[in-house]
mmCIF file with all atom_site columns, C-alpha atoms in Angstrom:
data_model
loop_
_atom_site.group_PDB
_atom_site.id
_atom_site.type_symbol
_atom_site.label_atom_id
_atom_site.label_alt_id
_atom_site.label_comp_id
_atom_site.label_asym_id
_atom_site.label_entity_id
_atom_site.label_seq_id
_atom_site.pdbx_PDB_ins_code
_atom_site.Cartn_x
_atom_site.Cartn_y
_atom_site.Cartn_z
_atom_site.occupancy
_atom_site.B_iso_or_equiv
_atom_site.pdbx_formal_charge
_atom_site.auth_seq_id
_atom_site.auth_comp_id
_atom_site.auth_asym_id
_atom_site.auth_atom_id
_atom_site.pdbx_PDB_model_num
ATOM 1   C CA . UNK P 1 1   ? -24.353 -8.998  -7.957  1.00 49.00 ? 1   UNK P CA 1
ATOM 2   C CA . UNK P 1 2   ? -21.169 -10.653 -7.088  1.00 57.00 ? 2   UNK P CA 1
ATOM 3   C CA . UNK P 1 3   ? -20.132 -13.938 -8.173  1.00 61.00 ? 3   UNK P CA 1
ATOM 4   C CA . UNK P 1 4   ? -19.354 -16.740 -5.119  1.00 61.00 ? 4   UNK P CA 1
ATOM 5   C CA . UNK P 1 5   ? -15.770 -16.994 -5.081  1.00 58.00 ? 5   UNK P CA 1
ATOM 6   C CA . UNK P 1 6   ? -14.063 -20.628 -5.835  1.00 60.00 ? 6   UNK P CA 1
ATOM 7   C CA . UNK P 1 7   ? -12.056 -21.634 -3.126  1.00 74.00 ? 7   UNK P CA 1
ATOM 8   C CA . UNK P 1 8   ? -8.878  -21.724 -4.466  1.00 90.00 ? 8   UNK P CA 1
ATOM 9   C CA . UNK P 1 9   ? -7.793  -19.601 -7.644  1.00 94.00 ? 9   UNK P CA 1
ATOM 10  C CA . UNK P 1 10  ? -4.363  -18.388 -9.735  1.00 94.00 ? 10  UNK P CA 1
ATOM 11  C CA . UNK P 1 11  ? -3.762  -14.734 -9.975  1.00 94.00 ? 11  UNK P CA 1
ATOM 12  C CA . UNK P 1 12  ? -5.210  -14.463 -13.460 1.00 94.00 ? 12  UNK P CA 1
ATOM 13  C CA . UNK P 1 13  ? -8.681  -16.081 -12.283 1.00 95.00 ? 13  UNK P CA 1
ATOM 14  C CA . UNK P 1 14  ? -8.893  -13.939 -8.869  1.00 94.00 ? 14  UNK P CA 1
ATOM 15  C CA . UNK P 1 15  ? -8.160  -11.056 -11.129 1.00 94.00 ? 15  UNK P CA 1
ATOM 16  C CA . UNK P 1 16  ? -10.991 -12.000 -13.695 1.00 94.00 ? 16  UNK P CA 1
ATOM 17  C CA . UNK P 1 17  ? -13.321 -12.369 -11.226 1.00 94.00 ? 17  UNK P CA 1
ATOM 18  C CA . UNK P 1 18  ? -12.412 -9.460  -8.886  1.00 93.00 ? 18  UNK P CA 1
ATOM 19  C CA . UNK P 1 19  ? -14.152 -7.138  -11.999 1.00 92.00 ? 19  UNK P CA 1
ATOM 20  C CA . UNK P 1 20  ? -17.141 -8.794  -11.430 1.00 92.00 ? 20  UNK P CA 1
ATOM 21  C CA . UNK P 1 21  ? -17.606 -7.841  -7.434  1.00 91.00 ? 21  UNK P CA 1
ATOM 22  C CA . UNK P 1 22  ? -18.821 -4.939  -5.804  1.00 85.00 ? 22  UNK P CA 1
ATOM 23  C CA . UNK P 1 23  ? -16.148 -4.477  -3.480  1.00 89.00 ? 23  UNK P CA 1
ATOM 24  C CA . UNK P 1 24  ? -12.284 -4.986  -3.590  1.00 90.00 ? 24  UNK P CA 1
ATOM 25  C CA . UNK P 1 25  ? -10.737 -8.296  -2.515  1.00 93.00 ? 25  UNK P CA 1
ATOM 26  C CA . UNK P 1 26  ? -7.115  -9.227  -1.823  1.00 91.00 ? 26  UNK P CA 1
ATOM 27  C CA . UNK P 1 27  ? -5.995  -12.805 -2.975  1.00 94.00 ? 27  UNK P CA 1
ATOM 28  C CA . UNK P 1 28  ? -3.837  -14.162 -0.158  1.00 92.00 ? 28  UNK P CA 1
ATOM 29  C CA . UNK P 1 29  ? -2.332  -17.967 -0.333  1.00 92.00 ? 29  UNK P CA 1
ATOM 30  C CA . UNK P 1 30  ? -4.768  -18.238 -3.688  1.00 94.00 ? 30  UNK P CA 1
ATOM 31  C CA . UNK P 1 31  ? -8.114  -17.510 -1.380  1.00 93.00 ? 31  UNK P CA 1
ATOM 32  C CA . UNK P 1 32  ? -9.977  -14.130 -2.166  1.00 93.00 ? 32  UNK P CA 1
ATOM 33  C CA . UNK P 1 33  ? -10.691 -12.054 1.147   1.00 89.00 ? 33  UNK P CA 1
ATOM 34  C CA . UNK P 1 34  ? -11.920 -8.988  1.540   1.00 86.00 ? 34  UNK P CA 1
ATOM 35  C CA . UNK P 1 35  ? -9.994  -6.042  1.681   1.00 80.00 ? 35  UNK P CA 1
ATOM 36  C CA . UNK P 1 36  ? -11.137 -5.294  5.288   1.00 61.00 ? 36  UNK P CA 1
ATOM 37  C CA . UNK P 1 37  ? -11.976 -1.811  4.645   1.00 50.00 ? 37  UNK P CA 1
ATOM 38  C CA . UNK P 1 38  ? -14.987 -2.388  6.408   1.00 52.00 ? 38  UNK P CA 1
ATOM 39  C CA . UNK P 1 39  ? -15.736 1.085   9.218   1.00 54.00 ? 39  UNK P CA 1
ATOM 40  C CA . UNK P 1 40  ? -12.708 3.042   7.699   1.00 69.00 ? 40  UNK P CA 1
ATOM 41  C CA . UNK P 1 41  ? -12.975 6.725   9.056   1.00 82.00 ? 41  UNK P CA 1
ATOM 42  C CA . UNK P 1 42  ? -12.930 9.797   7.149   1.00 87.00 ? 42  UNK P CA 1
ATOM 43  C CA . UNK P 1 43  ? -9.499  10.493  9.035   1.00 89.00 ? 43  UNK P CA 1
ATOM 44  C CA . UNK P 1 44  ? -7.968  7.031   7.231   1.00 90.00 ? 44  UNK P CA 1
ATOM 45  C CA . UNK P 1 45  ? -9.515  8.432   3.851   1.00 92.00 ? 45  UNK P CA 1
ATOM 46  C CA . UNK P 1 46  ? -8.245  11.991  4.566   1.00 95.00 ? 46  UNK P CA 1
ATOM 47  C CA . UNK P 1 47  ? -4.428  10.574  5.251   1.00 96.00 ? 47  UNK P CA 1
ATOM 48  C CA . UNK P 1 48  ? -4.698  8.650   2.138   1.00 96.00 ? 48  UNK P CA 1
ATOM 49  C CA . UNK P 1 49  ? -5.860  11.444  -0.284  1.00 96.00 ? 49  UNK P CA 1
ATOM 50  C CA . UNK P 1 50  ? -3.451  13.505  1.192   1.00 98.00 ? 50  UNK P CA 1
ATOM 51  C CA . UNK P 1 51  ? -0.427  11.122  0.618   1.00 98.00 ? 51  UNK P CA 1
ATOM 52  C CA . UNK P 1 52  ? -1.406  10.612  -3.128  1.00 98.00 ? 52  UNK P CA 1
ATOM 53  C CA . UNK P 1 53  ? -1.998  14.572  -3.505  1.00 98.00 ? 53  UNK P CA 1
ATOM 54  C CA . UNK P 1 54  ? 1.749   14.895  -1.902  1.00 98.00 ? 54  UNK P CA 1
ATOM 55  C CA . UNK P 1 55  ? 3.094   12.387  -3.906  1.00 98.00 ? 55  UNK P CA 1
ATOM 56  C CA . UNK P 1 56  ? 1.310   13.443  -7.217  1.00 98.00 ? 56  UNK P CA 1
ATOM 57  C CA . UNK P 1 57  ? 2.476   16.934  -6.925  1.00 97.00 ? 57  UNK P CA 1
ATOM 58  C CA . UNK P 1 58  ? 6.439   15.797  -6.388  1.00 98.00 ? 58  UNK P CA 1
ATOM 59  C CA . UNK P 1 59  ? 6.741   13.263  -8.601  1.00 98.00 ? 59  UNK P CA 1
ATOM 60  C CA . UNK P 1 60  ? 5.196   14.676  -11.636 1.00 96.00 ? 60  UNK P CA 1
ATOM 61  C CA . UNK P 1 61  ? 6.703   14.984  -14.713 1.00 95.00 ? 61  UNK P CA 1
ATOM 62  C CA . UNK P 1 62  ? 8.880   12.164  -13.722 1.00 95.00 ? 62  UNK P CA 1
ATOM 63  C CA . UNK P 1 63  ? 9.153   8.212   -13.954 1.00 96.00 ? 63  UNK P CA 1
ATOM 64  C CA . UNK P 1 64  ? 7.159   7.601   -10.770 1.00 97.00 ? 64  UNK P CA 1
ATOM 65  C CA . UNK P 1 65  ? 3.444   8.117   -9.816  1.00 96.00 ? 65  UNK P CA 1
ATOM 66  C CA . UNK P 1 66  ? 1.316   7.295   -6.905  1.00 98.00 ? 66  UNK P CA 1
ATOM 67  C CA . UNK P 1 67  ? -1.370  4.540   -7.494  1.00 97.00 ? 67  UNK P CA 1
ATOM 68  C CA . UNK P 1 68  ? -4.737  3.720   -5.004  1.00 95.00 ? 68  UNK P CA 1
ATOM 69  C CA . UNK P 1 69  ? -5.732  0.716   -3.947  1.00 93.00 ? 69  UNK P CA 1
ATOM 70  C CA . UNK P 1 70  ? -7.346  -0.305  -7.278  1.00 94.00 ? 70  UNK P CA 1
ATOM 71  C CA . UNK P 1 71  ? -4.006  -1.440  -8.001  1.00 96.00 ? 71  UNK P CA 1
ATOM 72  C CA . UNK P 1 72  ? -2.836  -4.501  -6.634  1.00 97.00 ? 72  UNK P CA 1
ATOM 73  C CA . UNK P 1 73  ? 0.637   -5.660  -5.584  1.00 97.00 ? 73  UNK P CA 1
ATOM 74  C CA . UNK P 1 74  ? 1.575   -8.841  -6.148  1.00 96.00 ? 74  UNK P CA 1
ATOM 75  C CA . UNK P 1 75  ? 3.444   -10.466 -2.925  1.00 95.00 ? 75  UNK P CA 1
ATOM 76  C CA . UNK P 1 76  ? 3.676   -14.191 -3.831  1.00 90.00 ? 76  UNK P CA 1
ATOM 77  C CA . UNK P 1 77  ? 2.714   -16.221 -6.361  1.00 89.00 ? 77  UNK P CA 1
ATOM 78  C CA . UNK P 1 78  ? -0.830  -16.598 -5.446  1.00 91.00 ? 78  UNK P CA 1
ATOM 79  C CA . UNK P 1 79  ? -1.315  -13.087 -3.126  1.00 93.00 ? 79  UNK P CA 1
ATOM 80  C CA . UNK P 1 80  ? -1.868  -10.078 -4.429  1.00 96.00 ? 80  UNK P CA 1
ATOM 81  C CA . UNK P 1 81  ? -2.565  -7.451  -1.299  1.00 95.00 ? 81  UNK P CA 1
ATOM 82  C CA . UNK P 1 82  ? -3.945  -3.986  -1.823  1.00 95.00 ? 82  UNK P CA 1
ATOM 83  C CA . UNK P 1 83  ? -1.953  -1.186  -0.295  1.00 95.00 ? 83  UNK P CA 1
ATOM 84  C CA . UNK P 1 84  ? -3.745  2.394   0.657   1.00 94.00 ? 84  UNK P CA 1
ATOM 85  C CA . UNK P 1 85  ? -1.096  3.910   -1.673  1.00 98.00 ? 85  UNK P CA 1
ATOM 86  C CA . UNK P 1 86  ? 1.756   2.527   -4.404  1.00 98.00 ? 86  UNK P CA 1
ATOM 87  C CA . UNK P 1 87  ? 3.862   4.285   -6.375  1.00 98.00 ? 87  UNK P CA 1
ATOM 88  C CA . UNK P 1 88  ? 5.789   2.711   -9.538  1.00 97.00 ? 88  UNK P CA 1
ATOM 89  C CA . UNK P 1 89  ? 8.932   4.084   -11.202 1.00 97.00 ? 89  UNK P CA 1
ATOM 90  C CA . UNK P 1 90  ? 8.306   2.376   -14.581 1.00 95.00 ? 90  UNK P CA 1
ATOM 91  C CA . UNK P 1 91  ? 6.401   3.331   -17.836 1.00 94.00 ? 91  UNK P CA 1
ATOM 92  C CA . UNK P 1 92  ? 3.067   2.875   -17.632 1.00 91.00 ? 92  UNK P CA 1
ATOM 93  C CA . UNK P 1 93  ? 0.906   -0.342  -18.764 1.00 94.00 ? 93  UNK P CA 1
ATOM 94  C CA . UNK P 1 94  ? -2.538  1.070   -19.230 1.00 92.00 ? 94  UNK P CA 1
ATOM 95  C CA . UNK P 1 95  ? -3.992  -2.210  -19.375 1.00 93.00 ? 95  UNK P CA 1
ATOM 96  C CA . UNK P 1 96  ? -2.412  -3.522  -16.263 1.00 95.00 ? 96  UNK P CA 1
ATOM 97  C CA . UNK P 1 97  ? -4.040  -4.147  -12.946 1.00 95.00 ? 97  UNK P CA 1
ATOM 98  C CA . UNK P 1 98  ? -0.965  -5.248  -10.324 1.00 97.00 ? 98  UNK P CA 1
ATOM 99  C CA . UNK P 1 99  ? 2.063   -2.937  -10.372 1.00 97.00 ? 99  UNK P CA 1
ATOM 100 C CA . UNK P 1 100 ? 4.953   -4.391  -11.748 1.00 93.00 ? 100 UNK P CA 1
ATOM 101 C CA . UNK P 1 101 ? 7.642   -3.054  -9.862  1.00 96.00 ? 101 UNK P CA 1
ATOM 102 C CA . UNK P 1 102 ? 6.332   -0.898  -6.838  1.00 98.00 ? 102 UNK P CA 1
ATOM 103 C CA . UNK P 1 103 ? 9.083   0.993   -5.133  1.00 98.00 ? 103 UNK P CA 1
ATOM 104 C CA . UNK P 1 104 ? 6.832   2.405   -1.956  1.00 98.00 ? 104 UNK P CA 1
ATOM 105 C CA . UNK P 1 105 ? 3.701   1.109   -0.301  1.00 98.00 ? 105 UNK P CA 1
ATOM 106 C CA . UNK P 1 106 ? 1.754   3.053   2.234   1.00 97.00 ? 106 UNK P CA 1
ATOM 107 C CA . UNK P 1 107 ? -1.148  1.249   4.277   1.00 94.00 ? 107 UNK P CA 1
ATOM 108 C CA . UNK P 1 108 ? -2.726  3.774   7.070   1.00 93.00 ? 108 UNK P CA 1
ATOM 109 C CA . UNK P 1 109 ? -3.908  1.263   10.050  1.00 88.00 ? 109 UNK P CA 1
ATOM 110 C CA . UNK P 1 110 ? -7.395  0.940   10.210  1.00 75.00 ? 110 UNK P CA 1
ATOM 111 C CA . UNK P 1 111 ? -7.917  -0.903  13.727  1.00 63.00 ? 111 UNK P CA 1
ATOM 112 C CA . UNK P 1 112 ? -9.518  -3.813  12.197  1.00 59.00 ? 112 UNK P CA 1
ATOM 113 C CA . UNK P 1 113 ? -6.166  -5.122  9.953   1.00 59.00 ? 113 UNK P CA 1
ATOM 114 C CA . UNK P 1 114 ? -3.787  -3.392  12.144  1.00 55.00 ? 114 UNK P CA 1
ATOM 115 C CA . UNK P 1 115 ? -2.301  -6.886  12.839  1.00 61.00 ? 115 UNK P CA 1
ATOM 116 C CA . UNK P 1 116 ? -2.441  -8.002  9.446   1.00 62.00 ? 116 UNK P CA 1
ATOM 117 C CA . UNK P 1 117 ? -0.810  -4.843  8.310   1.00 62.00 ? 117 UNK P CA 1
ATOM 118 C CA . UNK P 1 118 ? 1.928   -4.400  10.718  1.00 65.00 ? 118 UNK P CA 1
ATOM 119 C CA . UNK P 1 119 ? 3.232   -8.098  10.861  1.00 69.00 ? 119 UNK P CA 1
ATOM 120 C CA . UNK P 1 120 ? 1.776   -10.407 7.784   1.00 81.00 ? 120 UNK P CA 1
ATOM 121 C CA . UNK P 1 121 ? 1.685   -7.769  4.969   1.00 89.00 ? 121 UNK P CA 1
ATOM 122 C CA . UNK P 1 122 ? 4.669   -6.298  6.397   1.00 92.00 ? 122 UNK P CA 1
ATOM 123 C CA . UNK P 1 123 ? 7.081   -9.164  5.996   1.00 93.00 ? 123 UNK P CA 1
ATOM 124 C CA . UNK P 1 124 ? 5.325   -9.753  2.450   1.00 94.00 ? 124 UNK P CA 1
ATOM 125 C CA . UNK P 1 125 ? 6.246   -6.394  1.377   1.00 96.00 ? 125 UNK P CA 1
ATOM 126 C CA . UNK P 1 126 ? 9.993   -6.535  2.081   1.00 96.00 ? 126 UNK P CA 1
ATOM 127 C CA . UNK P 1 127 ? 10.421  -9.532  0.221   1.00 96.00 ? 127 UNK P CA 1
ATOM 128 C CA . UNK P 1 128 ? 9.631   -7.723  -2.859  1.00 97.00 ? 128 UNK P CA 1
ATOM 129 C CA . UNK P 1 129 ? 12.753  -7.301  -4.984  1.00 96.00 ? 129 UNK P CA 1
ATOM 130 C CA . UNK P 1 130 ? 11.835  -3.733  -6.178  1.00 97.00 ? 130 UNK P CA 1
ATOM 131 C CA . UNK P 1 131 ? 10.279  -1.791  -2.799  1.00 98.00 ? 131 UNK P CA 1
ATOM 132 C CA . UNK P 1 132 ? 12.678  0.383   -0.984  1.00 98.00 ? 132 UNK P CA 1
ATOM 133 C CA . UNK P 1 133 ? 9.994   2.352   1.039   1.00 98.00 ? 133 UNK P CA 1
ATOM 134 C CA . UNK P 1 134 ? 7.257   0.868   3.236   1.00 97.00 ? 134 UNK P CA 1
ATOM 135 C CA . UNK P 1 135 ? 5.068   3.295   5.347   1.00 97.00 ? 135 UNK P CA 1
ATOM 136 C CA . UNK P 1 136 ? 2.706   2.761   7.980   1.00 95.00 ? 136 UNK P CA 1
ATOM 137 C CA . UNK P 1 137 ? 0.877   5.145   9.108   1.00 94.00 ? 137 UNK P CA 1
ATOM 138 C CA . UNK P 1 138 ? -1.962  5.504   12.156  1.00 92.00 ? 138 UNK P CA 1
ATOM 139 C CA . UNK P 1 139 ? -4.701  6.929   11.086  1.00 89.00 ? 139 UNK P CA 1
ATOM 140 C CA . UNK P 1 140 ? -5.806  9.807   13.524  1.00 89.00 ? 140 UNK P CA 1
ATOM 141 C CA . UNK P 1 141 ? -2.080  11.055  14.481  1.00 92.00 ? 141 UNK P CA 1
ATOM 142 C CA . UNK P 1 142 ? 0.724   12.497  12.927  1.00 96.00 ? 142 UNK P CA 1
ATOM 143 C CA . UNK P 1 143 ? 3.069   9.204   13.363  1.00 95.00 ? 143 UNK P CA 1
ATOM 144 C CA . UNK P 1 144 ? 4.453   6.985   10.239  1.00 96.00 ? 144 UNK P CA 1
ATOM 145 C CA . UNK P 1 145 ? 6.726   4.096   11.110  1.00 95.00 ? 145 UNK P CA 1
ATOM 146 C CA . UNK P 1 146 ? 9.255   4.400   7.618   1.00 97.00 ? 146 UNK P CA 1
ATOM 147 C CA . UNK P 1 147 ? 11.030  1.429   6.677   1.00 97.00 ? 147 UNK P CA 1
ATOM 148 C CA . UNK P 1 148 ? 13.997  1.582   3.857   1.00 98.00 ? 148 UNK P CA 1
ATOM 149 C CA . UNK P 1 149 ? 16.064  -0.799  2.450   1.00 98.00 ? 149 UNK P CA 1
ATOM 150 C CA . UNK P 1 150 ? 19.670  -0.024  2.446   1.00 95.00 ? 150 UNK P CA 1
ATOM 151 C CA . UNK P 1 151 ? 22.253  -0.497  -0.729  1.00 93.00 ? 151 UNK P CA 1
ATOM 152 C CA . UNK P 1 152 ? 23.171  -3.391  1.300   1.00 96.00 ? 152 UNK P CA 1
ATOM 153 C CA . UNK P 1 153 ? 19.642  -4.894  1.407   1.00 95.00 ? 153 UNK P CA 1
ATOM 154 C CA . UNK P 1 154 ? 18.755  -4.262  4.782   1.00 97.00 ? 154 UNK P CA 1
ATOM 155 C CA . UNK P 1 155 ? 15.809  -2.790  5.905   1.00 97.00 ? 155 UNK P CA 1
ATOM 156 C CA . UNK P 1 156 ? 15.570  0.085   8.839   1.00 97.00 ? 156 UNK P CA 1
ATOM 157 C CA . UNK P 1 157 ? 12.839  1.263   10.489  1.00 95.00 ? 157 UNK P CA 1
ATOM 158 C CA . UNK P 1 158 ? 11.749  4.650   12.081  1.00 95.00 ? 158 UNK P CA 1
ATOM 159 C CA . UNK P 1 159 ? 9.556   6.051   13.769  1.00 94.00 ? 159 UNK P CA 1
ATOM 160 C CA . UNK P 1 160 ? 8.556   9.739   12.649  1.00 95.00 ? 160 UNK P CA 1
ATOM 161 C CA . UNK P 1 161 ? 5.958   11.666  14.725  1.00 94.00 ? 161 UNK P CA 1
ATOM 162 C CA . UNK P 1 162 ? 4.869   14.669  15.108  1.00 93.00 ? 162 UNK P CA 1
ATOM 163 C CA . UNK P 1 163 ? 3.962   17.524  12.670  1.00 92.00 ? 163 UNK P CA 1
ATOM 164 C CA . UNK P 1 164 ? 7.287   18.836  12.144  1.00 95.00 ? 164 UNK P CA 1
ATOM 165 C CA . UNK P 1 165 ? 9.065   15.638  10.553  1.00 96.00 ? 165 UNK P CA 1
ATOM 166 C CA . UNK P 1 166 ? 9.588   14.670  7.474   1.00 97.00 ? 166 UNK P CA 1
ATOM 167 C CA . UNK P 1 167 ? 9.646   11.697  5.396   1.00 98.00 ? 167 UNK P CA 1
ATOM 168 C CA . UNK P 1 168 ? 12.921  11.118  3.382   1.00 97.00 ? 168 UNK P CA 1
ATOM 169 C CA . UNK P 1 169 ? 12.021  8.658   0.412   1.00 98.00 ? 169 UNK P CA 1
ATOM 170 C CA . UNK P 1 170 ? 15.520  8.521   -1.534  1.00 97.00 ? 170 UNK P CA 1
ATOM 171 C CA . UNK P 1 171 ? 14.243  5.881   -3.777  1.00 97.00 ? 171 UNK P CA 1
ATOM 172 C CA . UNK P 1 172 ? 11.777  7.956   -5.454  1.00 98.00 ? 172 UNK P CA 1
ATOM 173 C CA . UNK P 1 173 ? 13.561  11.624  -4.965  1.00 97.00 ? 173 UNK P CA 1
ATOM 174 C CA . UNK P 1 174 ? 11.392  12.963  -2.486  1.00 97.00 ? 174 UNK P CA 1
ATOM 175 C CA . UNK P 1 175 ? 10.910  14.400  0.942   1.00 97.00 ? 175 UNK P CA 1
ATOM 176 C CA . UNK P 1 176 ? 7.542   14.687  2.706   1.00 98.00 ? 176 UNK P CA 1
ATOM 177 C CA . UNK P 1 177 ? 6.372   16.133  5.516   1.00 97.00 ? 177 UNK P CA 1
ATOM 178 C CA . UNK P 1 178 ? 4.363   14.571  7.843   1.00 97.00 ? 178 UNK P CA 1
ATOM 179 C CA . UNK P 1 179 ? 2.002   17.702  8.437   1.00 97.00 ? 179 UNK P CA 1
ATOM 180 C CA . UNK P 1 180 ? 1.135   17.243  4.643   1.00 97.00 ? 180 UNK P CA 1
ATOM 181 C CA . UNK P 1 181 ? -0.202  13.894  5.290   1.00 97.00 ? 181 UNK P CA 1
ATOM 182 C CA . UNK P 1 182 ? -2.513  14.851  8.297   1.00 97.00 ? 182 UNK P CA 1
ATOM 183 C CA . UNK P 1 183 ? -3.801  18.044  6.883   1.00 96.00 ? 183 UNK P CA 1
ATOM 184 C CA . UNK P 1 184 ? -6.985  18.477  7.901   1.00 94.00 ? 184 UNK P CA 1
ATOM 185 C CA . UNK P 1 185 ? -6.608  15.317  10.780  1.00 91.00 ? 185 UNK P CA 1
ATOM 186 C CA . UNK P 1 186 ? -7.656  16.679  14.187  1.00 74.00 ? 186 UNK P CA 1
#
């Protein structure tokens, strides 16, 4: 059963008591909320496996790997948000339940956080120090928005849709394309 959540906790204490719930939370502002997963289609799920499978199979061997949502990313210094899909470029920390230094994110819009996602998590995510990549994908069509940060700090965004682009991800030596990520999306 899970335990009632205080109303106000540190990292350490949401993270304590997030092993104790049934479900996954996000701490935002040092207030545990759910993770709003709540009516996500097999097309969301099918975009997501597919994006860890794609980046699983490129970056093996080498100093990155993808992560799921177990893994939390830590966004100030009492949120910790959830995305779909993280990868990390640094050695592993079995132990460890927020990514230290993630270099891409990749949250697929369900339609009830699409606002969350696209404007609050958004602007959380590029003020992390360490991400370069930030994708956002819609669930039941081939279309990512890809956001980079430059050398110069900057971030760009584009959109990419259709089956027959591809994702350029620099940061973490790999291209993708988007027909991997909707395989098996009607």
């Amino acid at each position: 059963m899970a335990d009632a959540a205080p109303t106000r906790m540190s990292v350490e204490v949401f993270l304590d008591w997030q092993t104790r719930q049934g479900e996954l939370y996000e701490l935002v502002d040092g207030r545990p909320v759910p993770r709003g997963m709540t009516g996500a289609t097999q097309r969301h799920d099918r975009v997501v496996t597919n994006a860890i499978v794609a980046l699983a199979s490129r970056l093996r061997g080498g100093p990155c790997w993808p992560m799921t949502a177990d893994i939390a990313v830590r966004t100030r210094a009492r949120s910790l948000r959830r995305p779909d899909v993280t990868v990390q470029c640094v050695p592993l920390d079995p132990n460890a339940a927020v990514a230290s230094e993630p270099v891409l994110v990749l949250e697929v819009l369900p339609p009830s956080t699409e606002r969350i996602d696209t404007i609050v998590k958004l602007d959380e995510y590029k003020a992390l120090a360490s991400l370069r990549h930030i994708l956002i994908a819609e669930p039941d069509t081939p279309h990512v928005l890809l956001y980079s940060r430059g050398e110069d700090g900057r971030w760009t965004g584009l959109d990419h849709i259709g089956p027959d682009t591809e994702l350029d991800l620099p940061a973490i030596g790999c291209t993708i394309p988007i027909a991997e990520l909707y395989d098996g999306v009607s």
